[in-house]
Amino acid sequence: MMPFSPKPLTTSFQKPHGLSKIHKIALGGVELIPDLSGALYVPDYETLIISDLHLEQGSSLARRGLHVPPFDTAVTLALLETVVSVAKPKCLIFLGDSFHDGEGETRLEESHFKNLRTLTQNHETIWIIGNHDPQPPQNLGGQGAESLALGPLTLRHEPTRRLDGQFEIAGHLHPGCGINQRGRRIYGKCFVSDDTRLIMPAFGAYTGGLSITSKAFHGLLNAETTQAHMIGRAALHRFGWGRVSMTANSLLRG
């Protein structure tokens, strides 16, 4: 008996997507446009940045005896293809942890492998290595890198503690935030940025969010200039650090 139904995916699995028409993020003099999917478009360089796909996370968990619905790669790639078709970038930059483990590429279904190959053949592609995938994919096309300069911006998987005058875009921490709004608690993944750094949300279907008030973010962000760009169902919602930290502190006191 199969642990899960093999029935095909429907559009109900699709997460929100769409480039923000209102919220733009400026970093190092470069305009960045966040997408509801968690991707980031850089118009000046016609580049789409995607962080933490964690492809084959479901199959990785299954190998450890933790069976979850095996649809994560299909859902993640369907969303990625949709975002690429709308943004129409010339370059794709994957910001690390593209696979959930180092053998994830070998477990791809043939259709998923072909879809990824099509993307890399049609777009200049850079795979930045992460802690889950310390080596870039071997057979999917594109080039591997530990970090990358995009104009004045340095792109890497894990945020560095000392920027030394750099402007940085990173992933790894899967940022999320919560807000009390009209008596309700609202929580979602978010982009979080200050005047020198932007940390991107995780794109993968099975990835969650870590509160930006947690210890993992301590020392990385300037509270005076930090903005959280929370991903909603139909729009991005921007909050200052004071609003986010006040909500977190009130929960701790409660």
Tab-separated table of C-alpha atoms in Angstrom, residues 47-254:
chain	number	residue	atom	x	y	z
A	47	THR	CA	17.932	38.823	-12.709
A	48	LEU	CA	15.628	36.681	-10.596
A	49	ILE	CA	16.977	35.493	-7.227
A	50	ILE	CA	15.475	32.471	-5.480
A	51	SER	CA	16.584	31.171	-2.099
A	52	ASP	CA	16.209	27.845	-0.320
A	53	LEU	CA	14.250	25.726	-2.788
A	54	HIS	CA	15.005	22.617	-0.713
A	55	LEU	CA	14.036	20.365	-3.615
A	56	GLU	CA	13.483	16.697	-2.725
A	57	GLN	CA	12.895	17.552	0.922
A	58	GLY	CA	10.029	15.074	1.011
A	59	SER	CA	12.140	12.201	-0.314
A	60	SER	CA	14.953	13.155	2.051
A	61	LEU	CA	12.619	12.944	5.035
A	62	ALA	CA	11.209	9.629	3.771
A	63	ARG	CA	14.689	8.112	3.801
A	64	ARG	CA	14.763	8.897	7.523
A	65	GLY	CA	11.375	7.292	8.096
A	66	LEU	CA	9.394	10.551	8.151
A	67	HIS	CA	6.789	10.142	5.433
A	68	VAL	CA	5.145	13.313	4.129
A	69	PRO	CA	3.169	13.855	0.912
A	70	PRO	CA	5.780	13.531	-1.876
A	71	PHE	CA	4.700	16.624	-3.800
A	72	ASP	CA	7.166	19.266	-2.645
A	73	THR	CA	9.424	19.243	-5.707
A	74	ALA	CA	6.473	19.313	-8.116
A	75	VAL	CA	4.822	22.217	-6.265
A	76	THR	CA	8.065	24.178	-5.922
A	77	LEU	CA	9.028	23.776	-9.586
A	78	ALA	CA	5.528	24.645	-10.825
A	79	LEU	CA	5.669	27.888	-8.844
A	80	LEU	CA	9.218	28.620	-10.020
A	81	GLU	CA	8.248	28.143	-13.669
A	82	THR	CA	5.261	30.456	-13.225
A	83	VAL	CA	7.338	33.191	-11.607
A	84	VAL	CA	10.013	32.928	-14.310
A	85	SER	CA	7.390	33.133	-17.068
A	86	VAL	CA	6.010	36.354	-15.573
A	87	ALA	CA	9.281	38.078	-14.607
A	88	LYS	CA	11.072	37.014	-17.814
A	89	PRO	CA	14.602	37.314	-16.385
A	90	LYS	CA	17.762	36.736	-18.370
A	91	CYS	CA	19.569	35.320	-15.345
A	92	LEU	CA	18.543	32.988	-12.511
A	93	ILE	CA	20.490	32.952	-9.257
A	94	PHE	CA	19.709	30.220	-6.746
A	95	LEU	CA	20.893	31.365	-3.340
A	96	GLY	CA	21.836	28.023	-1.807
A	97	ASP	CA	20.051	25.006	-0.324
A	98	SER	CA	18.531	24.387	-3.726
A	99	PHE	CA	18.366	20.697	-2.736
A	100	HIS	CA	17.593	19.424	0.735
A	101	ASP	CA	20.645	17.168	0.715
A	102	GLY	CA	23.675	16.453	-1.426
A	103	GLU	CA	22.029	13.521	-3.232
A	104	GLY	CA	18.765	15.286	-4.018
A	105	GLU	CA	19.635	15.802	-7.672
A	106	THR	CA	19.904	12.032	-8.202
A	107	ARG	CA	16.378	11.479	-6.817
A	108	LEU	CA	14.630	13.897	-9.182
A	109	GLU	CA	11.851	12.430	-11.284
A	110	GLU	CA	12.689	12.527	-14.973
A	111	SER	CA	10.059	15.205	-15.686
A	112	HIS	CA	11.415	17.437	-12.926
A	113	PHE	CA	14.962	16.943	-14.168
A	114	LYS	CA	13.903	17.978	-17.676
A	115	ASN	CA	12.047	21.034	-16.386
A	116	LEU	CA	15.103	22.240	-14.500
A	117	ARG	CA	17.349	21.603	-17.496
A	118	THR	CA	15.002	23.654	-19.653
A	119	LEU	CA	15.225	26.556	-17.202
A	120	THR	CA	19.021	26.486	-17.122
A	121	GLN	CA	19.259	26.179	-20.904
A	122	ASN	CA	17.025	29.217	-21.421
A	123	HIS	CA	18.570	31.397	-18.707
A	124	GLU	CA	22.055	32.111	-17.465
A	125	THR	CA	22.027	30.205	-14.180
A	126	ILE	CA	24.172	30.423	-11.063
A	127	TRP	CA	23.887	27.889	-8.235
A	128	ILE	CA	25.298	29.347	-5.016
A	129	ILE	CA	26.164	26.524	-2.637
A	130	GLY	CA	24.477	26.184	0.739
A	131	ASN	CA	24.852	24.171	3.914
A	132	HIS	CA	22.412	21.503	2.662
A	133	ASP	CA	24.021	21.307	-0.793
A	134	PRO	CA	27.747	22.040	-0.437
A	135	GLN	CA	28.297	21.125	-4.092
A	136	PRO	CA	26.374	22.631	-7.044
A	137	PRO	CA	24.231	20.316	-9.213
A	138	GLN	CA	26.368	18.231	-11.562
A	139	ASN	CA	23.979	17.555	-14.446
A	140	LEU	CA	21.460	20.385	-14.483
A	141	GLY	CA	23.477	23.054	-16.265
A	142	GLY	CA	24.504	26.427	-14.931
A	143	GLN	CA	27.560	27.329	-12.880
A	144	GLY	CA	28.358	26.927	-9.196
A	145	ALA	CA	29.712	29.617	-6.876
A	146	GLU	CA	30.320	30.224	-3.174
A	147	SER	CA	29.219	33.838	-3.538
A	148	LEU	CA	28.553	36.281	-6.335
A	149	ALA	CA	28.819	40.014	-6.987
A	150	LEU	CA	25.826	41.625	-8.657
A	151	GLY	CA	26.889	45.219	-9.131
A	152	PRO	CA	27.413	46.601	-5.597
A	153	LEU	CA	25.589	43.634	-4.033
A	154	THR	CA	27.213	40.484	-2.696
A	155	LEU	CA	25.031	37.387	-2.903
A	156	ARG	CA	25.709	34.423	-0.617
A	157	HIS	CA	23.742	31.708	1.134
A	158	GLU	CA	24.426	32.448	4.786
A	159	PRO	CA	24.511	36.038	6.109
A	160	THR	CA	27.943	37.094	7.245
A	161	ARG	CA	28.380	38.750	10.603
A	162	ARG	CA	30.833	41.376	9.317
A	163	LEU	CA	29.888	43.118	6.101
A	164	ASP	CA	32.827	45.569	6.057
A	165	GLY	CA	31.107	48.050	3.766
A	166	GLN	CA	29.379	45.461	1.581
A	167	PHE	CA	25.717	45.285	0.667
A	168	GLU	CA	24.450	41.742	1.009
A	169	ILE	CA	21.582	39.548	-0.116
A	170	ALA	CA	21.437	36.204	1.693
A	171	GLY	CA	19.062	33.400	2.591
A	172	HIS	CA	19.545	30.424	4.948
A	173	LEU	CA	17.533	31.726	7.921
A	174	HIS	CA	14.018	31.403	6.402
A	175	PRO	CA	12.761	34.694	7.917
A	176	GLY	CA	9.176	35.079	9.077
A	177	CYS	CA	7.353	37.502	11.339
A	178	GLY	CA	4.110	37.836	13.255
A	179	ILE	CA	1.854	40.841	13.794
A	180	ASN	CA	-1.197	41.451	15.976
A	181	GLN	CA	-3.813	43.001	13.702
A	182	ARG	CA	-7.377	43.834	14.806
A	183	GLY	CA	-7.331	41.272	17.548
A	184	ARG	CA	-5.897	38.541	15.363
A	185	ARG	CA	-2.426	37.064	15.184
A	186	ILE	CA	-1.072	37.117	11.616
A	187	TYR	CA	2.107	35.273	10.743
A	188	GLY	CA	3.926	34.717	7.463
A	189	LYS	CA	7.234	34.377	5.709
A	190	CYS	CA	8.928	37.674	4.980
A	191	PHE	CA	11.774	39.491	3.322
A	192	VAL	CA	13.673	41.405	5.992
A	193	SER	CA	16.065	44.244	5.187
A	194	ASP	CA	17.941	47.158	6.647
A	195	ASP	CA	20.273	49.690	5.028
A	196	THR	CA	23.021	47.137	4.244
A	197	ARG	CA	21.426	43.681	4.042
A	198	LEU	CA	18.418	41.771	2.767
A	199	ILE	CA	17.581	38.249	3.958
A	200	MET	CA	15.212	36.344	1.694
A	201	PRO	CA	12.426	33.948	2.661
A	202	ALA	CA	12.625	30.269	1.741
A	203	PHE	CA	10.961	29.424	-1.580
A	204	GLY	CA	10.458	25.674	-1.089
A	205	ALA	CA	6.997	24.196	-0.620
A	206	TYR	CA	7.831	22.497	2.687
A	207	THR	CA	9.968	25.281	4.167
A	208	GLY	CA	8.714	27.310	7.108
A	209	GLY	CA	9.695	30.625	8.615
A	210	LEU	CA	11.857	31.525	11.604
A	211	SER	CA	10.845	34.638	13.544
A	212	ILE	CA	13.158	37.547	12.819
A	213	THR	CA	13.097	38.303	16.566
A	214	SER	CA	14.827	34.978	17.292
A	215	LYS	CA	18.455	34.740	18.398
A	216	ALA	CA	19.563	33.595	14.934
A	217	PHE	CA	18.983	37.137	13.636
A	218	HIS	CA	20.641	38.969	16.550
A	219	GLY	CA	23.444	41.240	15.400
A	220	LEU	CA	22.521	41.004	11.717
A	221	LEU	CA	20.045	43.875	11.430
A	222	ASN	CA	19.964	47.540	12.377
A	223	ALA	CA	16.731	47.992	14.331
A	224	GLU	CA	16.440	51.651	13.294
A	225	THR	CA	16.264	50.832	9.581
A	226	THR	CA	14.872	47.285	9.550
A	227	GLN	CA	11.745	46.622	7.498
A	228	ALA	CA	9.867	43.315	7.393
A	229	HIS	CA	8.006	42.686	4.134
A	230	MET	CA	5.481	40.013	5.104
A	231	ILE	CA	4.069	37.829	2.342
A	232	GLY	CA	0.276	37.820	2.331
A	233	ARG	CA	-2.242	36.039	0.142
A	234	ALA	CA	-2.592	38.900	-2.292
A	235	ALA	CA	-0.015	41.520	-1.301
A	236	LEU	CA	3.130	42.258	0.668
A	237	HIS	CA	2.730	44.076	3.981
A	238	ARG	CA	5.581	46.206	5.318
A	239	PHE	CA	6.259	46.692	9.021
A	240	GLY	CA	9.036	48.457	10.892
A	241	TRP	CA	11.123	46.697	13.499
A	242	GLY	CA	9.273	48.440	16.316
A	243	ARG	CA	5.963	46.908	15.258
A	244	VAL	CA	7.399	43.410	14.922
A	245	SER	CA	9.438	43.467	18.138
A	246	MET	CA	6.553	44.987	20.115
A	247	THR	CA	4.322	42.110	19.051
A	248	ALA	CA	6.981	39.569	19.961
A	249	ASN	CA	7.625	41.161	23.353
A	250	SER	CA	3.920	41.274	24.176
A	251	LEU	CA	3.687	37.551	23.474
A	252	LEU	CA	6.661	36.877	25.729
A	253	ARG	CA	5.080	38.908	28.543
A	254	GLY	CA	1.797	37.040	28.029
